Short mmCIF file of C-alpha atoms in Angstrom, two decimals:
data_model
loop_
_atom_site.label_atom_id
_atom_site.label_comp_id
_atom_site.label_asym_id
_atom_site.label_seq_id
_atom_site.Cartn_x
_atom_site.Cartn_y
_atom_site.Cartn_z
CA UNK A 28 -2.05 131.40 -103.21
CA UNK A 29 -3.01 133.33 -106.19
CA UNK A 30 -6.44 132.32 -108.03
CA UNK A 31 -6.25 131.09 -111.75
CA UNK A 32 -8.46 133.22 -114.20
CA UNK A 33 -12.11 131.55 -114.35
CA UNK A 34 -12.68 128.33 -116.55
CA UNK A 35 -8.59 128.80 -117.22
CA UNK A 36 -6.63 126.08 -117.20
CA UNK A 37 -3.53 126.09 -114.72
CA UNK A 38 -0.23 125.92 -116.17
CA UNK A 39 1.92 125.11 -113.59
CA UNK A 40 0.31 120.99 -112.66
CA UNK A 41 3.12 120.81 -109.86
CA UNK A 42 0.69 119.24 -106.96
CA UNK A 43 2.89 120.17 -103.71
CA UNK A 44 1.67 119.41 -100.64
CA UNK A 45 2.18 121.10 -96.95
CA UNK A 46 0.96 119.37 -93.85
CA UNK A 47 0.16 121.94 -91.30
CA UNK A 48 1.11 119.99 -87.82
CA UNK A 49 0.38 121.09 -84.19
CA UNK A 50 2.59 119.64 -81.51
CA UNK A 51 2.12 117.30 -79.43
CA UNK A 52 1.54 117.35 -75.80
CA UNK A 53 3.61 119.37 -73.26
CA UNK A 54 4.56 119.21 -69.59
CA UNK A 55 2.95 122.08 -68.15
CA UNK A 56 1.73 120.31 -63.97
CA UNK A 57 0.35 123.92 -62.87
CA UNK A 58 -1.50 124.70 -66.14
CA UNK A 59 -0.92 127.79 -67.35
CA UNK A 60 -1.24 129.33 -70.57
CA UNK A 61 2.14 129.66 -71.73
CA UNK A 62 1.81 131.02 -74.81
CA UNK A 63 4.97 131.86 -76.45
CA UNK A 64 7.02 131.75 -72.77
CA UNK A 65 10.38 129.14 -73.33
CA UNK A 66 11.12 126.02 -71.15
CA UNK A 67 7.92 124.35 -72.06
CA UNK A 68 9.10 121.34 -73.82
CA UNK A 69 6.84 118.05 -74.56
CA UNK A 70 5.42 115.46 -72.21
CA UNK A 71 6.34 112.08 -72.59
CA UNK A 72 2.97 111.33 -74.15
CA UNK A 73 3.94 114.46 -76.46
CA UNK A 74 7.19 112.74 -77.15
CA UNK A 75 4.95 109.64 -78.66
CA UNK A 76 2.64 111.33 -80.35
CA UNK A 77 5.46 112.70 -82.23
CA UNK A 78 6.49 109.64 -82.93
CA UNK A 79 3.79 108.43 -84.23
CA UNK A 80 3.15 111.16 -86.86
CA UNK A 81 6.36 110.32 -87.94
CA UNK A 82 5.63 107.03 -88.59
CA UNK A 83 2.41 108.09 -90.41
CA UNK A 84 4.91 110.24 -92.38
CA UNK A 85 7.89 107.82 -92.77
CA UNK A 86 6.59 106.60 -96.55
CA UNK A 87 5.68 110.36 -97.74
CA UNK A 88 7.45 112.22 -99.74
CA UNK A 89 9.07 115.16 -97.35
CA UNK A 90 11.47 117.13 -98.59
CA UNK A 91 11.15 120.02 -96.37
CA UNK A 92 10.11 120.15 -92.74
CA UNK A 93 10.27 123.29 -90.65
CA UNK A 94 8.91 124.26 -87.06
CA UNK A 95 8.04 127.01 -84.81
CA UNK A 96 11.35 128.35 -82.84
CA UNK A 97 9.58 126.94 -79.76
CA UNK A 98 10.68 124.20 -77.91
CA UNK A 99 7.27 122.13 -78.29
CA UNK A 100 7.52 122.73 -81.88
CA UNK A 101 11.25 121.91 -82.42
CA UNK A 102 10.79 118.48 -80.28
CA UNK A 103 7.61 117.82 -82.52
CA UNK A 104 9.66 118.59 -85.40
CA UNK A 105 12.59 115.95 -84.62
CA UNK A 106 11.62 113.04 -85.44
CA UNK A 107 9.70 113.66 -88.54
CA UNK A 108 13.24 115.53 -89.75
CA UNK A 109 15.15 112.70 -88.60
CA UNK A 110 12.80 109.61 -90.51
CA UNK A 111 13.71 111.78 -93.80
CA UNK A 112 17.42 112.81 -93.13
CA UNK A 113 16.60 116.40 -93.10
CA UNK A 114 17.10 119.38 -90.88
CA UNK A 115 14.52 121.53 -89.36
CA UNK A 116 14.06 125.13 -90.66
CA UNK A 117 13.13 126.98 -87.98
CA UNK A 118 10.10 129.90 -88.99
CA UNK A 119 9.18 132.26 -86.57
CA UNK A 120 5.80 133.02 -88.57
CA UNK A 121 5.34 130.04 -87.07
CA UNK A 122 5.24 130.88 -84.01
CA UNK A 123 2.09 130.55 -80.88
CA UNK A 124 -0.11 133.67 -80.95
CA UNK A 125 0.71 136.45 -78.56
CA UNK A 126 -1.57 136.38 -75.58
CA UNK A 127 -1.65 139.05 -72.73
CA UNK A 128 -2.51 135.56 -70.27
CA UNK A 129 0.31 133.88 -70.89
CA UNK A 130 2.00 132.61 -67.59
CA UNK A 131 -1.36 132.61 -66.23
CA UNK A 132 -3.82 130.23 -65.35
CA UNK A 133 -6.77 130.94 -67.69
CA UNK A 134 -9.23 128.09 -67.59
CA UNK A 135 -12.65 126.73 -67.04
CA UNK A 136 -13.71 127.76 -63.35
CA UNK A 137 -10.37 129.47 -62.42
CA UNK A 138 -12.35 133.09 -61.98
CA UNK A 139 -10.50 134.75 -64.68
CA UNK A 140 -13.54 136.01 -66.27
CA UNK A 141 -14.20 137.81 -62.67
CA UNK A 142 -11.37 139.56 -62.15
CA UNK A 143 -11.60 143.27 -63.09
CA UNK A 144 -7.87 143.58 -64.17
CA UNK A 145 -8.54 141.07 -66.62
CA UNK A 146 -11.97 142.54 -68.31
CA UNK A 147 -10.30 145.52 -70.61
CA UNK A 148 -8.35 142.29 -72.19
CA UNK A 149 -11.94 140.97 -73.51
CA UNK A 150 -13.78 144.17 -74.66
CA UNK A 151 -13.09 142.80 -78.21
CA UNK A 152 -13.64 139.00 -79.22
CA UNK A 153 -13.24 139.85 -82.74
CA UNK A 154 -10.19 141.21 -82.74
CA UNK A 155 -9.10 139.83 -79.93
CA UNK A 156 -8.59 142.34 -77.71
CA UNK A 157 -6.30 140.04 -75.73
CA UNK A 158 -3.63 138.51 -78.19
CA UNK A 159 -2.21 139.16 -81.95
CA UNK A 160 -4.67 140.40 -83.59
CA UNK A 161 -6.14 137.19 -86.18
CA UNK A 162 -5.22 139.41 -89.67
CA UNK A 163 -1.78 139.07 -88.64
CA UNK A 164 -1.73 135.26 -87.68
CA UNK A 165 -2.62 135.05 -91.29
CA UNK A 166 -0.44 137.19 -92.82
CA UNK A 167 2.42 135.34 -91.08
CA UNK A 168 0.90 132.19 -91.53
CA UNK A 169 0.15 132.12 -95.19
CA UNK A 170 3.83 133.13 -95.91
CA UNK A 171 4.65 130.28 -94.39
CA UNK A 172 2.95 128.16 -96.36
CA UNK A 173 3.92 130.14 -99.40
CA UNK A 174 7.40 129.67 -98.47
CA UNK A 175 7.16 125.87 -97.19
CA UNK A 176 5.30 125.71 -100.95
CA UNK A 177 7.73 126.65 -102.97
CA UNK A 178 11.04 124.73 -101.09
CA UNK A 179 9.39 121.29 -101.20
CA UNK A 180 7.73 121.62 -104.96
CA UNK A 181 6.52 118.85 -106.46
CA UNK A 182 6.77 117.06 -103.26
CA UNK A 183 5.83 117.48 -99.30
CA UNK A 184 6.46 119.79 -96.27
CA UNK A 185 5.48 119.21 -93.03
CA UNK A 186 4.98 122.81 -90.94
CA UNK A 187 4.71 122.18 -86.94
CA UNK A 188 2.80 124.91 -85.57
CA UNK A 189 0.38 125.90 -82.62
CA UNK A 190 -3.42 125.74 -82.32
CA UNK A 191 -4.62 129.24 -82.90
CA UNK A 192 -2.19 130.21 -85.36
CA UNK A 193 -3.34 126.52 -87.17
CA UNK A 194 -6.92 127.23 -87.42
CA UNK A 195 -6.84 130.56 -88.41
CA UNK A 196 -5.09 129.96 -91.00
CA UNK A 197 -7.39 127.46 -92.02
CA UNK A 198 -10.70 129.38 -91.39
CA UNK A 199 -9.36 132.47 -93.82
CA UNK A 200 -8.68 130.06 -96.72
CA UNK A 201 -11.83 128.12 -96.10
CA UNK A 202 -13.56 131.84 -95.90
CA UNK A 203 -14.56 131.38 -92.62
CA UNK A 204 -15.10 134.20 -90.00
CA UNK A 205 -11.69 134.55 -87.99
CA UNK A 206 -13.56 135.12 -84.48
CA UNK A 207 -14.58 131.75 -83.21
CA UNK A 208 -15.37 129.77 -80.09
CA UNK A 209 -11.83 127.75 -79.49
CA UNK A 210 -14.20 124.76 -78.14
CA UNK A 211 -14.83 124.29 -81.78
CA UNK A 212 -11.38 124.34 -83.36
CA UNK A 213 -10.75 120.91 -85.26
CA UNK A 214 -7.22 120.96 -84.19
CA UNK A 215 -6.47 118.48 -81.79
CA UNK A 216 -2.59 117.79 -80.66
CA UNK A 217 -0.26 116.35 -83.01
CA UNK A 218 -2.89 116.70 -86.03
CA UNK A 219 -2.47 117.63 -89.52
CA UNK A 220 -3.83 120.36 -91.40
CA UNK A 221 -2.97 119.34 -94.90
CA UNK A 222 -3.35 121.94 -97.93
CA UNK A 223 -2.49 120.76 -101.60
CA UNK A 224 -1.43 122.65 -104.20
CA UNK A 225 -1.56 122.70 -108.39
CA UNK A 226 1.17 125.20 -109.14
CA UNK A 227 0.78 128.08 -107.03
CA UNK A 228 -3.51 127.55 -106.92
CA UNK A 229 -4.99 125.70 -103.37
CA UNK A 230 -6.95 122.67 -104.45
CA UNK A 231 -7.84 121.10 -101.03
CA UNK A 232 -7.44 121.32 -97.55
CA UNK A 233 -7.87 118.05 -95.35
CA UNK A 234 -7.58 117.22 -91.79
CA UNK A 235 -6.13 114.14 -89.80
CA UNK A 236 -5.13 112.81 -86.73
CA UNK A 237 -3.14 110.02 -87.04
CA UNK A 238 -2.24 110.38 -82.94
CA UNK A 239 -6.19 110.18 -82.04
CA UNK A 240 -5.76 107.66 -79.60
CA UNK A 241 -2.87 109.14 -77.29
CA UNK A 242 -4.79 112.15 -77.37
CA UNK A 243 -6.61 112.53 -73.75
CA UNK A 244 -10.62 113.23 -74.05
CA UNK A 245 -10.89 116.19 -73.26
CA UNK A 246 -8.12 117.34 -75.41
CA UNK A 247 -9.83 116.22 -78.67
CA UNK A 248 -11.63 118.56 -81.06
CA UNK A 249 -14.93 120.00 -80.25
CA UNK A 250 -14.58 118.46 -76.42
CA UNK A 251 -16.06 120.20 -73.90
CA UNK A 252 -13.47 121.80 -71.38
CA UNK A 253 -12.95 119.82 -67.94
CA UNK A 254 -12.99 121.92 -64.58
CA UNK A 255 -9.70 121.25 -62.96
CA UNK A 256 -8.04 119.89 -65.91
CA UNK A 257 -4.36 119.90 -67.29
CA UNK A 258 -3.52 120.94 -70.96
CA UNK A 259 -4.01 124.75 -71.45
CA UNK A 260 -1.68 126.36 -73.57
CA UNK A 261 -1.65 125.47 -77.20
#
């Protein structure tokens, strides 16, 4: 994403675009945090919410789709591949953010916050002092774009992702701050994170949801967390 001179006029008008996906729900009964851990595959509400972005995709043109190796991401991925007859290229840039929690429960009222083992993980919010560290989610993050970019020129990608890794890529090219409260991430499940392109310079950046209404309430950007309730992980 390189910056044309001021006032100059780009030469390359190739408008690309590259929707920025998270996945849909996933089956996770005991709620854990499970991170980057295999064997977590989607819901059957997941399963439809993937569906349905593919239907919100099916008259775009997509020429390249690629995923996270992750199941969630892969299963996401499927259908969206399959309604343009292409394959998935898997990307582990785009992989979930590393998180010392993972396989852990990690939620509102569970105690974490109280257990001495766990406060030397949390010294650092801005770092974090618990996970991949949020400079290299967008290293990683922006060459996948840059690479997802420059296979579907002149047409669409569609990049299925996680949370975290989603909206920190967004907040550095929006020139945000990269430490955040995760309450207010607009990055609800199955949503699209969509950044066009004129040549190699970022025009826009837009958000939808086009799976809103499978999308449980407390689950939905800027929703409060629920004591006792299923969906951690990202």
């Amino acid at each position: 994403m390189r910056d044309e001179e001021a006032g100059a006029e780009p030469q390359d008008k190739t408008v690309t675009v590259v929707h920025v996906m998270r996945h849909g729900e996933v089956e996770n009964p005991e709620g854990v945090l499970y991170g980057r851990l295999p064997g977590y595959h989607l819901s059957a509400l997941g399963r439809e919410m993937a569906d349905r972005v593919a239907e919100h995709l099916a008259e775009r043109d997509i020429t390249h789709v690629g995923a996270s190796p992750l199941e969630r991401a892969q299963e996401t991925a499927t259908p969206i591949a399959k309604a343009h007859g292409l394959d998935i290229a898997t990307d582990e840039r785009l992989i979930e953010a590393g998180n010392v929690f993972q396989g852990k429960t990690f939620g509102v009222g569970d105690g974490a916050l109280r257990r001495p083992e766990n406060w030397r993980h949390l010294r650092n919010p801005f770092r974090p002092s618990w996970g991949e560290p949020y400079l290299d989610q967008v290293v990683r993050m922006r060459g996948a774009l840059e690479r997802a970019k420059d296979a579907a020129k002149g047409h669409e990608a569609v990049l299925v992702s996680h949370q975290l890794p989603v909206w920190i890529l967004r907040s550095f090219v929006e020139g945000r701050r990269l430490w955040h409260d995760p309450r207010n991430r607009q990055c609800t499940l199955a949503s699209l994170t969509s950044f066009t392109f004129l040549g190699d310079r970022l025009l826009a950046v837009g958000y939808t949801e086009p799976a809103r209404d499978l999308v449980p309430e407390h689950l939905r950007a800027g929703a409060r967390p629920v004591k006792g309730a299923k969906g951690f992980g990202a």
